[in-house]
Tab-separated table of C-alpha atoms in Angstrom:
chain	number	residue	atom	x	y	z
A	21	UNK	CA	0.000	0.000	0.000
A	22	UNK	CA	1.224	3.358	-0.941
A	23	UNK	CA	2.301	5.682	1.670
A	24	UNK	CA	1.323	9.577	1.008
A	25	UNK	CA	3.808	12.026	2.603
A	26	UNK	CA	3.215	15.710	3.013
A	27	UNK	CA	4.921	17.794	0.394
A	28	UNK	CA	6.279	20.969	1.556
A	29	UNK	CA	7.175	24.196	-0.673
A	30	UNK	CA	10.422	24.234	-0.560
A	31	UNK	CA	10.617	20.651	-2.518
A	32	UNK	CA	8.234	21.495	-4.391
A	33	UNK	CA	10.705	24.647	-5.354
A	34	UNK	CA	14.520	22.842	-5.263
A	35	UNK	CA	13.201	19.530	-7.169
A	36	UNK	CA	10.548	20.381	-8.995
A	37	UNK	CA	7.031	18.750	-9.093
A	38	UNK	CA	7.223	15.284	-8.396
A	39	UNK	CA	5.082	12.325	-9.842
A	40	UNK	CA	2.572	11.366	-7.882
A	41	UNK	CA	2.288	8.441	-5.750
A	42	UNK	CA	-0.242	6.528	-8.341
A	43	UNK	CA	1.942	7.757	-11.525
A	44	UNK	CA	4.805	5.900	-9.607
A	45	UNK	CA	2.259	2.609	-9.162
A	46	UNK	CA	1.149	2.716	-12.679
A	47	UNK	CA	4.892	2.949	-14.133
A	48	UNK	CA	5.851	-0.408	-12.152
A	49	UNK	CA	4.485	-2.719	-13.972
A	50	UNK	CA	5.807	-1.468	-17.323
A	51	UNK	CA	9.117	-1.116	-15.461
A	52	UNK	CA	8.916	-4.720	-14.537
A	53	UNK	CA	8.341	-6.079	-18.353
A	54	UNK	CA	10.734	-4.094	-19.625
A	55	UNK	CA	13.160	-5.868	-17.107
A	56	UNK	CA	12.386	-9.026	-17.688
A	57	UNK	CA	12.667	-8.782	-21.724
A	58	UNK	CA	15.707	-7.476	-21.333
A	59	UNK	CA	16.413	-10.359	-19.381
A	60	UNK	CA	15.142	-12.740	-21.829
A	61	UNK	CA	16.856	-11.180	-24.329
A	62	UNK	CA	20.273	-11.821	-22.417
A	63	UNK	CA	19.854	-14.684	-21.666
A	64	UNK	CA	19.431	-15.885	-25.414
A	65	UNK	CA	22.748	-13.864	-26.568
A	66	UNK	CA	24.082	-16.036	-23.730
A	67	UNK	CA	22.846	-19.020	-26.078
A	68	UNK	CA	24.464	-17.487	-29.225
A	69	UNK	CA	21.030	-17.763	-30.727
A	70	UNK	CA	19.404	-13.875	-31.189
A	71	UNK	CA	15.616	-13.666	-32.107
A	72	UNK	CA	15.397	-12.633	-35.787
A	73	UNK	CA	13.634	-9.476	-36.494
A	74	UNK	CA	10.359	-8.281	-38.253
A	75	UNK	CA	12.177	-8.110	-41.793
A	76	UNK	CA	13.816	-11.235	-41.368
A	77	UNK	CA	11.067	-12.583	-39.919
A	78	UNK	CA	8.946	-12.165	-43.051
A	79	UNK	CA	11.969	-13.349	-45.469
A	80	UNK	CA	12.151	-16.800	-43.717
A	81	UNK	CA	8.385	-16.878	-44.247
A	82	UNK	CA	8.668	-16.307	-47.324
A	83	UNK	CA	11.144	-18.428	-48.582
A	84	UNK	CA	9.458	-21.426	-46.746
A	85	UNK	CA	6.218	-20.562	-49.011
A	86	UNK	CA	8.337	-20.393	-51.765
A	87	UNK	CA	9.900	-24.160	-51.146
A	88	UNK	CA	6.867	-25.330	-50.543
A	89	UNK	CA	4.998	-23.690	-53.551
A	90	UNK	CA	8.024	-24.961	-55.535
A	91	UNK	CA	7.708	-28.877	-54.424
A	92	UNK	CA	3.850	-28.627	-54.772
A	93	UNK	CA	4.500	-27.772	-58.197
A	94	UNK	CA	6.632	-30.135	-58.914
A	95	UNK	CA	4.050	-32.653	-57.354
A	96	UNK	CA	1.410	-31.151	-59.603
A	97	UNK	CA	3.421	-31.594	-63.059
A	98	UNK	CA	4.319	-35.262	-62.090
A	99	UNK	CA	0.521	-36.026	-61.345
A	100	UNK	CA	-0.579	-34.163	-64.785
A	101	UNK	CA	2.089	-35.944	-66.440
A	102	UNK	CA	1.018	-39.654	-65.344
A	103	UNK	CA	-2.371	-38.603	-65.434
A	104	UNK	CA	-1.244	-37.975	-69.779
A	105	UNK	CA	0.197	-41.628	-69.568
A	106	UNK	CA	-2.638	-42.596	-68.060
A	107	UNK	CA	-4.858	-41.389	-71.099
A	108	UNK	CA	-2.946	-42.644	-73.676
A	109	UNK	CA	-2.666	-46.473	-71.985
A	110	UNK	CA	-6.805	-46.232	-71.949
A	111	UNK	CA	-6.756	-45.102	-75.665
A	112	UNK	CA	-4.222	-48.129	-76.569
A	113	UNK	CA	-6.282	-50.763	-74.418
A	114	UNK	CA	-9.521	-49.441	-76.263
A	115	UNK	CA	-7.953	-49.981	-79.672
A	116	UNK	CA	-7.341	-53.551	-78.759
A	117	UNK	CA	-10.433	-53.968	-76.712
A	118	UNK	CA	-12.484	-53.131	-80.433
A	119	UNK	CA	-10.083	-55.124	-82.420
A	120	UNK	CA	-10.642	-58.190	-80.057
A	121	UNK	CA	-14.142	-57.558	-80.189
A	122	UNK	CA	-14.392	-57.033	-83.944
A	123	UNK	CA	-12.208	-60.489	-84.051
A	124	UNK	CA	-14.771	-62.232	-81.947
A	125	UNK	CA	-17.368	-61.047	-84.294
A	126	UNK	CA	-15.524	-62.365	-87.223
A	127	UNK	CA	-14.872	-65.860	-86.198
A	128	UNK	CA	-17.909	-66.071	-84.452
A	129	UNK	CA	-19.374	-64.955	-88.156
A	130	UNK	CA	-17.263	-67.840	-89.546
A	131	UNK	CA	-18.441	-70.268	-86.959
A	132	UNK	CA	-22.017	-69.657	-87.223
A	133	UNK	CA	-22.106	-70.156	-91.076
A	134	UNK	CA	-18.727	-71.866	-91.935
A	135	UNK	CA	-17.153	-73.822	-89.685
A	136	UNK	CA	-20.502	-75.261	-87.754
A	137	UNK	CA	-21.019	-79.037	-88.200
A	138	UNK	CA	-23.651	-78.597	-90.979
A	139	UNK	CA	-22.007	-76.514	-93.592
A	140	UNK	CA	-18.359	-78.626	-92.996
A	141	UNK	CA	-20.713	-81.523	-93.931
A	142	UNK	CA	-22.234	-80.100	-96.700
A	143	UNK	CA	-18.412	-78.676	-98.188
A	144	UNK	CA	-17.455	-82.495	-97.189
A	145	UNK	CA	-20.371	-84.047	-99.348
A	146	UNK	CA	-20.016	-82.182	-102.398
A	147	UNK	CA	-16.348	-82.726	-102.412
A	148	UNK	CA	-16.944	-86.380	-102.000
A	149	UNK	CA	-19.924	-86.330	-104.335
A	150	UNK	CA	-17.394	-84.557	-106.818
A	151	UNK	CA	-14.793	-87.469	-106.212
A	152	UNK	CA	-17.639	-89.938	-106.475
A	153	UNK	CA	-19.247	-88.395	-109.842
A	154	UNK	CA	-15.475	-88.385	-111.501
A	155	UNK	CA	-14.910	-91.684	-110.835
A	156	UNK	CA	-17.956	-93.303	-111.915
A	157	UNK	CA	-18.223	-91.261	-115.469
A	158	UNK	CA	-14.675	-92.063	-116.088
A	159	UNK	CA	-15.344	-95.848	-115.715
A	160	UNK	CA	-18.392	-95.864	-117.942
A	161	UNK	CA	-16.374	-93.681	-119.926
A	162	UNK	CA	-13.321	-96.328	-120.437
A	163	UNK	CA	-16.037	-99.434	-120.525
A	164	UNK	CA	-17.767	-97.466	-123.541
A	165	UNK	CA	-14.716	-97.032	-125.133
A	166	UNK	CA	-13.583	-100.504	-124.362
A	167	UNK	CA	-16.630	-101.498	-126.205
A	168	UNK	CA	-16.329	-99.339	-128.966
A	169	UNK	CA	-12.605	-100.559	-129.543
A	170	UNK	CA	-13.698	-104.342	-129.327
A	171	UNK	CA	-16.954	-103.716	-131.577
A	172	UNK	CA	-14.811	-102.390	-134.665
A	173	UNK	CA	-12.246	-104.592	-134.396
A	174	UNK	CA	-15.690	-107.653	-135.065
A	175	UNK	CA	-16.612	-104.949	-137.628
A	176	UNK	CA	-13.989	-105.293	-139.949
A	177	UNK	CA	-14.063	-108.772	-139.588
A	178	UNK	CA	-17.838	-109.091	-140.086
A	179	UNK	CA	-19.093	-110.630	-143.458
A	180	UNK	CA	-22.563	-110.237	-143.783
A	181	UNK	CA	-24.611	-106.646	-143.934
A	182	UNK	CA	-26.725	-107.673	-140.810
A	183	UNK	CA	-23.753	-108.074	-138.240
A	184	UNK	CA	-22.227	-105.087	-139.413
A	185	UNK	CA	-25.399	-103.101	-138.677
A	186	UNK	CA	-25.601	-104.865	-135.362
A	187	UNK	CA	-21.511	-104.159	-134.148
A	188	UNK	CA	-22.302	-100.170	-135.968
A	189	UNK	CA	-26.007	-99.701	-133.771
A	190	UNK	CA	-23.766	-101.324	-130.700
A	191	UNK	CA	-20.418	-98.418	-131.210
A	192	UNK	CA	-23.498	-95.956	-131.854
A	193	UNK	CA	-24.687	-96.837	-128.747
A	194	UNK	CA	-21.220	-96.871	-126.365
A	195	UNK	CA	-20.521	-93.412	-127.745
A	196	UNK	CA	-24.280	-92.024	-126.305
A	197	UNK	CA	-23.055	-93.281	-122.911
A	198	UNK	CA	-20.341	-91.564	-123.528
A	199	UNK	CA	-21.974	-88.433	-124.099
A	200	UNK	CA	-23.812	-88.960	-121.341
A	201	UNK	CA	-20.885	-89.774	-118.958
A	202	UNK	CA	-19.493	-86.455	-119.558
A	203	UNK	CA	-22.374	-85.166	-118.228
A	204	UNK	CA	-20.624	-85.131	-114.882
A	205	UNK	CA	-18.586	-81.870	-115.632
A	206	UNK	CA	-21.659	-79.805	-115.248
A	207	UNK	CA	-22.841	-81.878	-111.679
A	208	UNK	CA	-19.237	-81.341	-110.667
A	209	UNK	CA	-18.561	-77.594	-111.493
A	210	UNK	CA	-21.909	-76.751	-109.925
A	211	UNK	CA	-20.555	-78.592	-106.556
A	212	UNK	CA	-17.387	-77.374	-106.681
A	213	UNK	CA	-18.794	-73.870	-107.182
A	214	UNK	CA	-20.636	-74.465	-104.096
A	215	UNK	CA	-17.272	-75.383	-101.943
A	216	UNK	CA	-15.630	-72.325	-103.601
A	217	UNK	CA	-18.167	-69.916	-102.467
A	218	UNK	CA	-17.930	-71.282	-98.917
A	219	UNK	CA	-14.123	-70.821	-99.288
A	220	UNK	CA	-14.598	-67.061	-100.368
A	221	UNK	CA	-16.324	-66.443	-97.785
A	222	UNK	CA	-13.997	-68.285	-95.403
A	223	UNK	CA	-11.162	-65.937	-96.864
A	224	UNK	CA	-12.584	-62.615	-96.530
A	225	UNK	CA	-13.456	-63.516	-92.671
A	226	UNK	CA	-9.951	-64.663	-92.074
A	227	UNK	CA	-8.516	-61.605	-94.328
A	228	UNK	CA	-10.582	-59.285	-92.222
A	229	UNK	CA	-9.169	-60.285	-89.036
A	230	UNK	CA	-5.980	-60.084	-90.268
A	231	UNK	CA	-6.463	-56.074	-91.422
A	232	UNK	CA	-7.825	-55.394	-87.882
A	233	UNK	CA	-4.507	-57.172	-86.522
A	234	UNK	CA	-2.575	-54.824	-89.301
A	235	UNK	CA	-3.142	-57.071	-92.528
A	236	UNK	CA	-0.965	-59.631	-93.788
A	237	UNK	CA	2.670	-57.766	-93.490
A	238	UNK	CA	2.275	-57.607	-89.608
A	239	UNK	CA	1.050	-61.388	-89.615
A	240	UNK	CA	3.832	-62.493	-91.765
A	241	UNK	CA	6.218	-61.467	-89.406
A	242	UNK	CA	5.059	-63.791	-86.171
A	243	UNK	CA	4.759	-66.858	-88.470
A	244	UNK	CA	7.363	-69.247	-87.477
A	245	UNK	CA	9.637	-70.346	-90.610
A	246	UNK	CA	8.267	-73.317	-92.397
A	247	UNK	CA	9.257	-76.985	-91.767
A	248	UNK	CA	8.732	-79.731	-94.176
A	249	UNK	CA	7.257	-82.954	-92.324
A	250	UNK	CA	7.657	-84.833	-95.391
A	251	UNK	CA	8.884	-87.964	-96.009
A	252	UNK	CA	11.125	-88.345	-99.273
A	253	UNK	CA	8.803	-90.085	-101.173
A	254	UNK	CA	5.934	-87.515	-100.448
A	255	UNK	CA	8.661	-84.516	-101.458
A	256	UNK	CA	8.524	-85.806	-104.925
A	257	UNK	CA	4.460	-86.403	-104.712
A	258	UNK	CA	3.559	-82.716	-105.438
A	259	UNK	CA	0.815	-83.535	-107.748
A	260	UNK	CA	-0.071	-81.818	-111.228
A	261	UNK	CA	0.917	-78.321	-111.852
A	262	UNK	CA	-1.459	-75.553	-112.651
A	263	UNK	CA	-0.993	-73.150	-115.391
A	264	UNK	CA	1.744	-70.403	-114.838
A	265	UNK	CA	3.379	-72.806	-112.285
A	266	UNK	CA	7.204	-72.582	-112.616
A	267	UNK	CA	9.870	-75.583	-111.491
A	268	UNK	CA	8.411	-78.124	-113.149
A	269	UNK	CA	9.714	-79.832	-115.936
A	270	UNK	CA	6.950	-79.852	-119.421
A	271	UNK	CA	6.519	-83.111	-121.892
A	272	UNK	CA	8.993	-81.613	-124.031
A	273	UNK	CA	11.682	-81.795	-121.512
A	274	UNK	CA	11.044	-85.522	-120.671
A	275	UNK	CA	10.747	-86.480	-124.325
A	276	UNK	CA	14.435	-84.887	-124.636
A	277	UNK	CA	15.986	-87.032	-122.502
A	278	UNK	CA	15.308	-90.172	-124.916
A	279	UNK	CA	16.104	-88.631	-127.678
């Protein structure tokens, strides 16, 4: 508690006026805080570590924002730029995603009117009707001519009028059924028309799936190099040669080797 004293005049004259007693108690506090930052302040230079100011304050601030505004960027461009190879892997697995599907499509296409056990069986029977048809005209074919050749060989030995009539109405006869032998080329080109158009349509399937795979060039190069199972004999078994086939020898060349 604060203790007033009597002022007299001649203080108030020497030292001038005085603060009052509450001025005094009001000022103390300050006083105190003032103290102990100074203190504090001491004590840290003690340390060797020295508060930084207001400026440098705001520069260490600042350049912290700045790091971390940096490594956020950096954050940002590596997300955008995954997020990019991200967009292109979905437009490659599309791509194949519609060429598998249009392959599906194709081969089930091919399955449903081509390869299902009906139609094989119906390619299978005309082939084998062809095979059948050939065979049987050609053996009428050589028994008519077999005929033929035997009936003029009794012709020209025949005396009378009446069995030369008989052997010429007989070789008149073989060569109808010959006529009608060959009859077969018609039956057979209309079957084998038949398997062709199934085949036709078999290869434009098969050439469609390989364009959506990147047609035949990019097949051609994942087909494994070609081995020949063959036995010697079958080597030399390679059948007759179409037109415009090359490597094979012609008549010509056979008949000059006995000459």
């Amino acid at each position: 508690m604060a203790i007033h004293r009597k002022r007299f005049r001649v203080e108030e004259a020497i030292v001038g006026e005085m603060p009052s007693p509450e001025m005094i108690e009001e000022a103390a506090p300050m006083h105190n805080e003032i103290m102990a930052e100074l203190r504090a302040i001491r004590a840290q230079m003690a340390k060797g570590t020295v508060p930084l100011s207001g400026s440098a304050a705001m520069a260490a601030i600042d350049a912290s924002t700045a790091h971390e505004l940096s490594e956020a960027r950096t954050m940002l461009d590596t997300y955008r730029a995954q997020i990019e190879q991200c967009d292109k892997l979905k437009v490659e697995l599309d791509l194949i995603h519609d060429a598998i599907d249009r392959t599906k499509r194709e081969i089930a296409t091919l399955h449903g009117k081509s390869f299902d056990g009906g139609e094989m069986a119906k390619v299978n029977g005309e082939l084998g009707a062809v095979v059948g048809g050939t065979e049987q005209a050609t053996q009428q074919i050589l028994e008519a001519a077999e005929s033929i050749d035997q009936a003029a060989s009794a012709m020209s030995k025949a005396q009378s009028a009446d069995q030369q009539k008989r052997l010429a109405d007989d070789i008149q006869e073989r060569v109808i059924s010959i006529f009608e032998a060959c009859n077969f080329q018609d039956l057979t080109g209309q079957r084998i028309s038949k398997v062709m158009t199934t085949m036709k349509f078999i290869e434009q399937h098969i050439n469609a799936m390989m364009e959506i795979w990147g047609g035949v060039d990019a097949i051609k190069a994942h087909v494994p190099a070609p081995a020949d199972t063959r036995s010697d004999d079958e080597k030399l078994l390679n059948g007759p040669k179409l037109a415009g086939d090359v490597g094979h020898a012609s008549q010509d060349d056979i008949d000059a080797l006995f000459d």
